[in-house]
CSV table of C-alpha atoms and ligand atoms in Angstrom, one decimal:
chain,number,residue,atom,x,y,z
A,1,MET,CA,0.2,0.3,-0.1
A,2,SER,CA,1.1,3.1,-0.9
A,3,ILE,CA,0.3,6.4,1.1
A,4,SER,CA,0.7,10.0,-0.5
A,5,PHE,CA,3.3,12.2,1.3
A,6,ASP,CA,1.2,15.5,1.4
A,7,THR,CA,0.4,17.3,4.6
A,8,ALA,CA,-3.4,17.0,4.9
A,9,SER,CA,-3.1,13.1,4.1
A,10,LEU,CA,-0.3,12.4,6.6
A,11,LYS,CA,-1.9,14.3,9.5
A,12,ARG,CA,-5.2,12.2,8.8
A,13,LEU,CA,-3.0,9.0,8.9
A,14,ALA,CA,-1.3,10.1,11.9
A,15,GLU,CA,-4.5,10.9,13.7
A,16,SER,CA,-5.6,7.5,13.1
A,17,HIS,CA,-2.4,5.6,13.3
A,18,MET,CA,-0.5,7.4,15.9
A,19,VAL,CA,-0.8,6.7,19.8
A,20,PRO,CA,-2.4,10.0,20.8
A,21,THR,CA,0.5,11.0,23.2
A,22,TYR,CA,1.9,13.7,21.2
A,23,ALA,CA,-0.4,17.6,20.7
A,24,GLN,CA,1.5,18.1,17.5
A,25,ALA,CA,2.2,21.1,15.5
A,26,PRO,CA,0.2,21.5,12.1
A,27,PHE,CA,3.0,21.1,9.8
A,28,VAL,CA,5.1,17.9,9.0
A,29,ALA,CA,8.9,18.4,9.3
A,30,SER,CA,10.7,17.8,6.0
A,31,HIS,CA,14.3,18.5,6.7
A,32,GLY,CA,16.8,21.0,8.4
A,33,ARG,CA,20.2,22.7,7.9
A,34,GLY,CA,21.7,24.4,11.0
A,35,SER,CA,19.2,26.2,12.7
A,36,ASP,CA,16.7,26.0,10.0
A,37,LEU,CA,13.7,23.6,10.1
A,38,TYR,CA,11.8,23.3,6.4
A,39,ASP,CA,8.1,21.7,6.4
A,40,LEU,CA,6.6,19.7,3.5
A,41,GLU,CA,5.4,22.7,1.9
A,42,GLY,CA,8.8,24.2,1.9
A,43,ASN,CA,7.9,26.7,4.5
A,44,ARG,CA,11.1,27.7,6.7
A,45,TYR,CA,11.5,27.8,10.5
A,46,LEU,CA,13.9,29.2,12.7
A,47,ASP,CA,14.4,26.3,15.3
A,48,PHE,CA,15.0,27.6,18.9
A,49,THR,CA,13.4,24.5,20.2
A,50,GLY,CA,16.5,22.5,19.2
A,51,GLY,CA,14.6,19.1,19.0
A,52,ILE,CA,14.0,20.0,22.9
A,53,ALA,CA,17.7,20.6,23.4
A,54,VAL,CA,19.0,17.8,21.6
A,55,ASN,CA,20.1,20.0,18.1
A,56,ALA,CA,23.0,21.5,20.0
A,57,LEU,CA,24.5,21.9,16.9
A,58,GLY,CA,21.5,22.7,14.7
A,59,HIS,CA,20.0,19.9,12.1
A,60,SER,CA,22.0,17.9,10.2
A,61,HIS,CA,25.4,19.4,11.2
A,62,PRO,CA,28.0,17.9,8.2
A,63,ARG,CA,30.5,16.6,10.8
A,64,VAL,CA,27.8,14.7,12.6
A,65,VAL,CA,26.2,13.4,9.2
A,66,ASP,CA,30.0,12.4,7.9
A,67,ALA,CA,30.6,10.5,11.0
A,68,ILE,CA,27.1,8.6,11.1
A,69,CYS,CA,27.8,7.7,7.0
A,70,GLN,CA,31.1,6.5,7.6
A,71,GLN,CA,30.1,4.3,10.5
A,72,ALA,CA,27.3,3.1,8.8
A,73,HIS,CA,29.3,1.7,5.8
A,74,LYS,CA,31.8,0.1,8.3
A,75,ILE,CA,29.3,-1.6,11.0
A,76,ILE,CA,25.9,-0.7,11.8
A,77,HIS,CA,25.1,-2.8,15.1
A,78,THR,CA,27.6,-5.3,17.1
A,79,SER,CA,25.5,-6.2,20.4
A,80,ASN,CA,27.2,-6.0,23.6
A,81,LEU,CA,28.5,-9.3,23.1
A,82,HIS,CA,31.6,-7.7,21.8
A,83,THR,CA,32.8,-3.9,22.2
A,84,HIS,CA,33.9,-1.7,19.3
A,85,PRO,CA,35.9,1.1,19.1
A,86,GLY,CA,33.4,4.0,19.3
A,87,TYR,CA,31.8,2.6,22.7
A,88,VAL,CA,35.2,2.6,24.4
A,89,ALA,CA,36.0,6.1,22.8
A,90,LEU,CA,32.7,7.8,24.0
A,91,CYS,CA,33.2,6.1,27.4
A,92,HIS,CA,36.7,7.7,27.6
A,93,ARG,CA,35.5,11.0,26.2
A,94,LEU,CA,32.7,11.2,28.9
A,95,VAL,CA,35.2,10.3,31.7
A,96,GLU,CA,37.5,13.0,30.5
A,97,LEU,CA,34.7,15.5,30.5
A,98,THR,CA,33.0,14.7,33.8
A,99,CYS,CA,33.4,14.0,37.4
A,100,GLY,CA,32.9,10.1,37.0
A,101,ASP,CA,35.4,7.4,35.8
A,102,SER,CA,32.8,4.6,34.6
A,103,VAL,CA,30.2,4.7,31.9
A,104,PHE,CA,27.2,2.7,31.0
A,105,LEU,CA,25.6,3.9,27.4
A,106,THR,CA,21.9,4.0,26.9
A,107,ASN,CA,19.5,5.0,24.0
A,108,SER,CA,17.8,7.9,26.0
A,109,GLY,CA,17.5,9.9,28.9
A,110,SER,CA,14.9,7.8,30.9
A,111,GLU,CA,17.3,4.5,30.4
A,112,ALA,CA,20.0,6.7,31.8
A,113,MET,CA,17.9,7.5,34.6
A,114,GLU,CA,16.7,3.7,35.1
A,115,ALA,CA,20.2,2.7,35.4
A,116,ALA,CA,20.7,5.4,37.8
A,117,LEU,CA,18.0,4.4,40.2
A,118,LYS,CA,18.9,0.6,39.8
A,119,LEU,CA,22.4,1.4,40.3
A,120,ALA,CA,21.4,3.0,43.8
A,121,ARG,CA,19.4,0.4,44.8
A,122,ARG,CA,22.0,-2.6,43.9
A,123,HIS,CA,24.8,-0.9,45.4
A,124,PHE,CA,23.0,-0.9,49.0
A,125,HIS,CA,21.8,-4.5,48.3
A,126,HIS,CA,25.5,-5.2,47.3
A,127,ARG,CA,26.8,-3.7,50.5
A,128,GLY,CA,24.3,-5.8,52.6
A,129,THR,CA,22.4,-2.5,53.6
A,130,PRO,CA,19.5,-2.5,51.2
A,131,ARG,CA,17.7,0.8,50.3
A,132,GLU,CA,14.9,1.2,48.2
A,133,ARG,CA,13.5,4.6,48.7
A,134,PHE,CA,14.2,7.8,46.6
A,135,VAL,CA,13.9,11.6,47.2
A,136,ALA,CA,13.2,13.6,44.3
A,137,THR,CA,11.5,17.3,44.1
A,138,GLU,CA,8.2,18.6,42.9
A,139,ASN,CA,7.8,19.9,39.4
A,140,SER,CA,10.8,17.8,38.2
A,141,PHE,CA,11.1,15.6,34.8
A,142,HIS,CA,13.4,12.5,34.7
A,143,GLY,CA,11.7,10.4,31.8
A,144,ARG,CA,8.7,8.0,31.2
A,145,THR,CA,10.0,4.7,32.0
A,146,LEU,CA,8.2,3.7,35.4
A,147,GLY,CA,11.2,4.4,37.3
A,148,ALA,CA,11.6,7.6,35.9
A,149,THR,CA,7.9,8.6,36.3
A,150,SER,CA,8.4,7.6,40.0
A,151,VAL,CA,10.9,10.4,40.6
A,152,THR,CA,8.8,12.8,38.4
A,153,GLY,CA,7.3,15.3,40.2
A,154,GLN,CA,4.3,16.2,37.8
A,155,THR,CA,1.1,15.0,38.6
A,156,SER,CA,0.1,14.7,34.8
A,157,TYR,CA,2.9,12.4,34.2
A,158,ARG,CA,2.4,10.3,37.2
A,159,GLU,CA,-1.2,9.7,36.9
A,160,GLY,CA,-2.6,6.3,36.3
A,161,TYR,CA,0.9,4.6,36.6
A,162,GLY,CA,0.7,3.1,40.1
A,163,PRO,CA,2.1,1.9,42.4
A,164,LEU,CA,5.4,4.0,41.6
A,165,PHE,CA,8.7,3.4,43.5
A,166,ASP,CA,8.6,4.9,47.0
A,167,THR,CA,9.6,8.3,46.2
A,168,ARG,CA,9.3,11.8,48.5
A,169,LEU,CA,8.5,14.6,46.4
A,170,VAL,CA,9.8,18.1,48.1
A,171,PRO,CA,9.6,21.7,47.0
A,172,PHE,CA,12.3,22.5,44.8
A,173,ASN,CA,15.1,24.6,46.0
A,174,ASP,CA,13.8,24.5,49.6
A,175,ILE,CA,17.0,23.4,51.5
A,176,GLU,CA,15.2,22.3,54.8
A,177,ALA,CA,12.6,20.4,53.4
A,178,MET,CA,15.1,18.5,51.3
A,179,ARG,CA,17.4,18.1,54.4
A,180,GLY,CA,14.8,16.7,56.1
A,181,ALA,CA,13.7,14.2,53.6
A,182,ILE,CA,17.1,12.8,53.4
A,183,ASP,CA,18.1,9.9,55.7
A,184,GLU,CA,19.7,6.5,55.9
A,185,THR,CA,16.8,4.9,54.4
A,186,VAL,CA,17.2,6.8,51.1
A,187,ALA,CA,19.2,5.2,48.4
A,188,ALA,CA,19.3,8.4,46.2
A,189,VAL,CA,18.4,11.8,45.9
A,190,VAL,CA,17.5,12.7,42.0
A,191,ILE,CA,17.8,16.5,41.1
A,192,GLU,CA,17.8,18.6,37.9
A,193,PRO,CA,20.4,21.7,37.9
A,194,ILE,CA,17.8,23.6,36.0
A,195,GLN,CA,14.2,22.1,35.8
A,196,GLY,CA,13.9,22.2,32.5
A,197,ASN,CA,10.5,20.5,31.1
A,198,GLY,CA,8.9,22.1,34.7
A,199,GLY,CA,9.7,25.7,33.6
A,200,ILE,CA,13.2,26.3,33.7
A,201,HIS,CA,13.7,26.8,37.4
A,202,VAL,CA,17.3,27.2,38.4
A,203,ALA,CA,18.7,25.3,41.5
A,204,THR,CA,20.9,27.6,43.8
A,205,ASP,CA,24.3,27.1,44.2
A,206,ALA,CA,23.5,26.6,48.1
A,207,TYR,CA,20.5,24.3,47.8
A,208,LEU,CA,22.9,21.8,45.6
A,209,GLN,CA,25.7,21.8,48.2
A,210,ALA,CA,23.4,21.5,50.6
A,211,ILE,CA,21.9,18.2,49.2
A,212,THR,CA,25.3,17.1,48.5
A,213,GLU,CA,26.5,17.6,52.1
A,214,ARG,CA,23.5,15.9,53.5
A,215,CYS,CA,24.0,12.9,51.1
A,216,ARG,CA,27.4,12.8,52.6
A,217,GLU,CA,26.3,12.6,56.2
A,218,THR,CA,23.6,9.6,55.2
A,219,SER,CA,25.7,8.1,52.7
A,220,THR,CA,23.1,8.7,50.2
A,221,LEU,CA,23.7,8.6,46.5
A,222,LEU,CA,23.1,11.9,44.5
A,223,ILE,CA,21.9,11.5,41.1
A,224,VAL,CA,22.2,14.6,38.9
A,225,ASP,CA,20.0,14.7,35.6
A,226,GLU,CA,22.0,16.4,33.3
A,227,VAL,CA,19.9,14.9,30.4
A,228,GLN,CA,18.8,18.6,29.2
A,229,THR,CA,21.2,20.7,30.8
A,230,GLY,CA,24.3,18.9,29.6
A,231,GLY,CA,26.6,19.1,26.5
A,232,GLY,CA,27.2,22.8,27.1
A,233,ARG,CA,23.8,24.2,27.0
A,234,THR,CA,23.9,26.1,30.5
A,235,GLY,CA,27.5,27.6,29.8
A,236,ARG,CA,29.5,24.9,31.3
A,237,TRP,CA,29.8,21.4,29.8
A,238,TRP,CA,27.4,20.1,32.7
A,239,GLY,CA,25.1,22.1,34.9
A,240,TYR,CA,26.5,20.8,38.4
A,241,GLU,CA,29.7,22.3,37.7
A,242,HIS,CA,28.3,26.2,38.3
A,243,SER,CA,27.8,24.9,41.6
A,244,GLY,CA,31.1,23.3,42.7
A,245,ILE,CA,29.5,20.0,43.6
A,246,THR,CA,30.4,16.5,42.7
A,247,PRO,CA,27.5,14.1,42.0
A,248,ASP,CA,27.8,10.3,42.4
A,249,ILE,CA,25.7,9.6,39.4
A,250,LEU,CA,25.1,11.6,36.1
A,251,THR,CA,22.2,11.0,33.6
A,252,LEU,CA,22.9,12.5,30.3
A,253,ALA,CA,21.1,12.4,26.9
A,254,LYS,CA,19.7,14.6,24.4
A,255,ALA,CA,22.5,16.8,23.2
A,256,ILE,CA,25.4,14.3,23.2
A,257,GLY,CA,24.1,12.4,20.4
A,258,GLY,CA,23.7,15.3,17.9
A,259,GLY,CA,20.3,14.1,17.4
A,260,MET,CA,21.2,10.2,17.3
A,261,PRO,CA,19.7,8.2,20.5
A,262,VAL,CA,22.5,8.5,22.8
A,263,GLY,CA,22.3,8.4,26.6
A,264,ALA,CA,24.6,7.7,29.4
A,265,MET,CA,25.0,7.1,33.1
A,266,VAL,CA,28.0,7.9,34.6
A,267,SER,CA,29.5,7.3,38.0
A,268,ARG,CA,32.3,5.9,39.6
A,269,ARG,CA,33.9,2.3,39.3
A,270,GLU,CA,33.4,1.9,43.2
A,271,LEU,CA,29.7,2.2,42.9
A,272,THR,CA,29.6,0.6,39.5
A,273,GLU,CA,31.3,-2.5,40.3
A,274,CYS,CA,28.0,-4.1,41.8
A,275,PHE,CA,26.9,-4.2,38.1
A,276,THR,CA,28.3,-7.6,37.7
A,277,PRO,CA,27.8,-9.4,34.2
A,278,GLY,CA,24.5,-9.8,33.3
A,279,SER,CA,22.9,-7.7,36.3
A,280,HIS,CA,22.1,-4.8,33.7
A,281,GLY,CA,22.4,-4.4,29.9
A,282,SER,CA,20.9,-2.9,26.8
A,283,THR,CA,20.6,-4.2,23.2
A,284,PHE,CA,21.1,-1.1,21.2
A,285,GLY,CA,22.9,1.1,24.0
A,286,GLY,CA,26.3,2.3,22.8
A,287,ASN,CA,25.0,1.1,19.2
A,288,PRO,CA,28.3,2.1,16.9
A,289,VAL,CA,26.4,4.9,14.6
A,290,SER,CA,25.2,6.8,17.9
A,291,CYS,CA,28.6,6.6,19.5
A,292,ALA,CA,30.0,7.8,16.4
A,293,ALA,CA,27.4,10.8,16.2
A,294,GLY,CA,28.1,11.4,20.0
A,295,LEU,CA,31.9,11.6,19.5
A,296,ALA,CA,31.3,14.0,16.5
A,297,THR,CA,29.2,16.0,18.3
A,298,LEU,CA,31.4,16.3,21.5
A,299,GLU,CA,34.1,17.4,19.3
A,300,VAL,CA,32.5,19.9,17.6
A,301,ILE,CA,31.0,21.3,20.8
A,302,ALA,CA,34.8,21.3,22.1
A,303,THR,CA,36.9,22.5,19.1
A,304,GLU,CA,34.4,25.4,18.1
A,305,GLY,CA,34.2,26.9,21.5
A,306,LEU,CA,30.2,26.3,21.8
A,307,VAL,CA,30.1,25.9,25.5
A,308,GLU,CA,31.8,29.6,26.0
A,309,ARG,CA,29.7,30.4,23.0
A,310,ALA,CA,26.6,29.4,25.0
A,311,ALA,CA,27.4,31.2,27.8
A,312,SER,CA,28.4,34.6,26.2
A,313,ALA,CA,25.6,33.9,23.6
A,314,GLY,CA,23.3,33.0,26.3
A,315,ALA,CA,23.7,35.6,28.6
A,316,ALA,CA,23.4,38.7,25.6
A,317,PHE,CA,20.1,37.0,24.3
A,318,GLN,CA,18.8,36.9,28.2
A,319,GLU,CA,19.7,40.5,28.3
A,320,LYS,CA,17.9,41.4,25.4
A,321,LEU,CA,14.8,39.4,26.3
A,322,ARG,CA,14.4,41.0,29.6
A,323,ALA,CA,14.0,44.3,27.4
A,324,LEU,CA,11.1,42.6,25.3
A,325,PRO,CA,8.7,45.4,25.0
A,326,SER,CA,5.9,43.4,26.4
A,327,SER,CA,3.9,43.7,29.9
A,328,ARG,CA,3.5,40.0,29.7
A,329,VAL,CA,7.0,39.1,30.3
A,330,VAL,CA,7.0,38.6,34.0
A,331,GLU,CA,10.6,36.9,34.4
A,332,VAL,CA,13.5,35.6,32.0
A,333,ARG,CA,15.4,32.9,33.4
A,334,GLY,CA,18.1,30.6,33.1
A,335,ARG,CA,21.6,29.8,32.5
A,336,GLY,CA,23.4,30.2,29.0
A,337,LEU,CA,21.3,28.9,26.3
A,338,MET,CA,18.4,27.2,28.5
A,339,ILE,CA,16.0,30.2,29.0
A,340,GLY,CA,12.6,30.5,30.2
A,341,VAL,CA,10.3,33.3,29.6
A,342,ALA,CA,7.7,33.6,32.2
A,343,LEU,CA,4.4,35.4,31.1
A,344,SER,CA,1.6,36.6,33.1
A,345,ASP,CA,-0.6,34.5,31.1
A,346,ALA,CA,-1.0,31.4,28.6
A,347,ALA,CA,2.2,30.6,26.8
A,348,LYS,CA,0.6,28.2,24.2
A,349,PRO,CA,-1.1,30.9,22.3
A,350,VAL,CA,2.4,32.9,22.0
A,351,ARG,CA,3.9,29.9,20.9
A,352,ASP,CA,1.7,29.4,18.3
A,353,ALA,CA,1.8,33.1,17.0
A,354,ALA,CA,5.6,32.7,16.9
A,355,ARG,CA,5.2,29.4,14.9
A,356,GLU,CA,2.8,31.3,12.3
A,357,ARG,CA,6.0,34.1,12.2
A,358,GLY,CA,8.3,31.0,11.8
A,359,LEU,CA,9.8,30.9,15.0
A,360,LEU,CA,9.8,27.4,17.0
A,361,ILE,CA,10.0,27.6,20.7
A,362,THR,CA,8.2,25.3,23.1
A,363,LEU,CA,6.6,25.3,26.7
A,364,GLY,CA,7.9,24.8,30.4
A,365,GLY,CA,4.4,24.6,31.8
A,366,PRO,CA,1.2,26.8,31.1
A,367,ASN,CA,2.9,29.9,31.4
A,368,VAL,CA,6.4,29.7,30.2
A,369,LEU,CA,8.1,29.7,27.0
A,370,ARG,CA,10.9,27.5,26.8
A,371,VAL,CA,13.6,28.9,24.5
A,372,LEU,CA,16.6,26.0,23.7
A,373,PRO,CA,18.6,27.7,20.8
A,374,PRO,CA,21.4,25.6,19.1
A,375,LEU,CA,24.5,26.5,20.8
A,376,ASN,CA,26.0,27.6,17.3
A,377,ALA,CA,23.2,29.8,16.3
A,378,THR,CA,24.5,33.1,14.8
A,379,ASP,CA,24.1,36.5,16.2
A,380,ALA,CA,21.7,37.3,13.3
A,381,GLU,CA,19.5,34.4,14.0
A,382,PHE,CA,19.3,35.4,17.7
A,383,ASP,CA,18.4,39.2,16.1
A,384,GLU,CA,15.7,37.3,14.0
A,385,ALA,CA,14.6,35.2,16.7
A,386,PHE,CA,14.1,37.9,19.1
A,387,ALA,CA,12.2,39.9,16.5
A,388,LEU,CA,9.9,37.3,15.8
A,389,LEU,CA,9.3,36.5,19.5
A,390,ALA,CA,8.5,40.2,20.1
A,391,ASP,CA,5.8,40.2,17.3
A,392,ALA,CA,4.4,37.2,18.6
A,393,LEU,CA,3.8,38.7,21.9
A,394,SER,CA,2.3,41.6,20.7
A,395,ALA,CA,-0.3,39.4,18.5
B,401,LIG,C1,14.1,14.9,28.2
B,401,LIG,C2,14.5,14.5,29.5
B,401,LIG,C3,14.7,13.2,30.0
B,401,LIG,C4,14.0,12.0,29.5
B,401,LIG,O1,15.0,11.7,28.3
B,401,LIG,P1,14.3,10.9,27.3
B,401,LIG,O2,15.6,10.7,26.2
B,401,LIG,O3,12.9,11.6,26.7
B,401,LIG,O4,13.7,9.7,27.7
B,401,LIG,C5,14.7,12.8,31.5
B,401,LIG,N1,15.2,14.1,32.3
B,401,LIG,C6,15.4,15.3,31.7
B,401,LIG,C7,16.0,16.7,32.6
B,401,LIG,C8,15.0,15.6,30.3
B,401,LIG,O5,15.1,17.0,30.1
């Protein structure tokens, strides 16, 4: 059976055949180059959603495309019955870039979180002092598996999936509530350095330092979810670096694959040794093509100075957004190029108005516009985005 690839037919088929988990834009994506995304009708959009923080290098960066093609010609899949150079090289690179020294590769952020939660429980089991409870924050987002859902602090993502893992949810940035929730029964605390999906709320340095201290006092493990903050977006390689803390476990994904499915759980060898052969695994995790894309992406971020670029362009763009001539803008917050624009009213109509004008941005809750530009967006593109957003706000 053949189908016709025009927008109306595809949208109709999507409606009948796709599980209705997504409220999607009216257009169908065709192709992209850098910060530009094109739909099937040939309309161009300036993509400041960045595939929800995935496209740190924009769309189809030539270095990433080359790496993917070369690897695909060599070998596409090996299984984890043997390793391959890309797997080892990507682990090595992540060890160089983070506070960890032991890496497990996954296909997504949720799977990285799942590995982290399993590691935490297994670590305490292995020591003969079992702990199964977790502490996380209200309004957080950590992914879609049952484990990740358990530590996600938003009702709409949890509802109907119980029973979930025993997790205490505490208000974000509340030091006393967090200190009170952590004791010797808690396997791990899970925290985003900046709540992304929940509306771009930056954890204070004092908060992250207090969590770290309380975790040390109680031997509780600290899992920092860098899935959205990682890869340079905040103006440092990883969000935790801003606060001078050393997490026990990091979860990474999104940007580090340059658009291919790459996730990672990074920890220390002394903790991961409880993951003995057979105790955890993934068929596709560390796939050669994904690893090649990941390595190329991290190399471009490093060699083109995009972490520094995220810091400087982010500061400039945030400053500019603070001067938006609209009384609807309540607050502009974030770090680097992870930016939230909080409005006095609903954000959805502004997102839609921006799209109609050719700018793609996303939401972070009902009143927050989430802006996640490619780290290599040009000054001209930032200017264009600003003009389109200002116009959308006055619509
Ligand atoms: C996107 C996201 C996840 C989930 O990642 P998936 O790849 O969608 O499974 C987890 N944590 C945070 C902070 C995220 O932004």
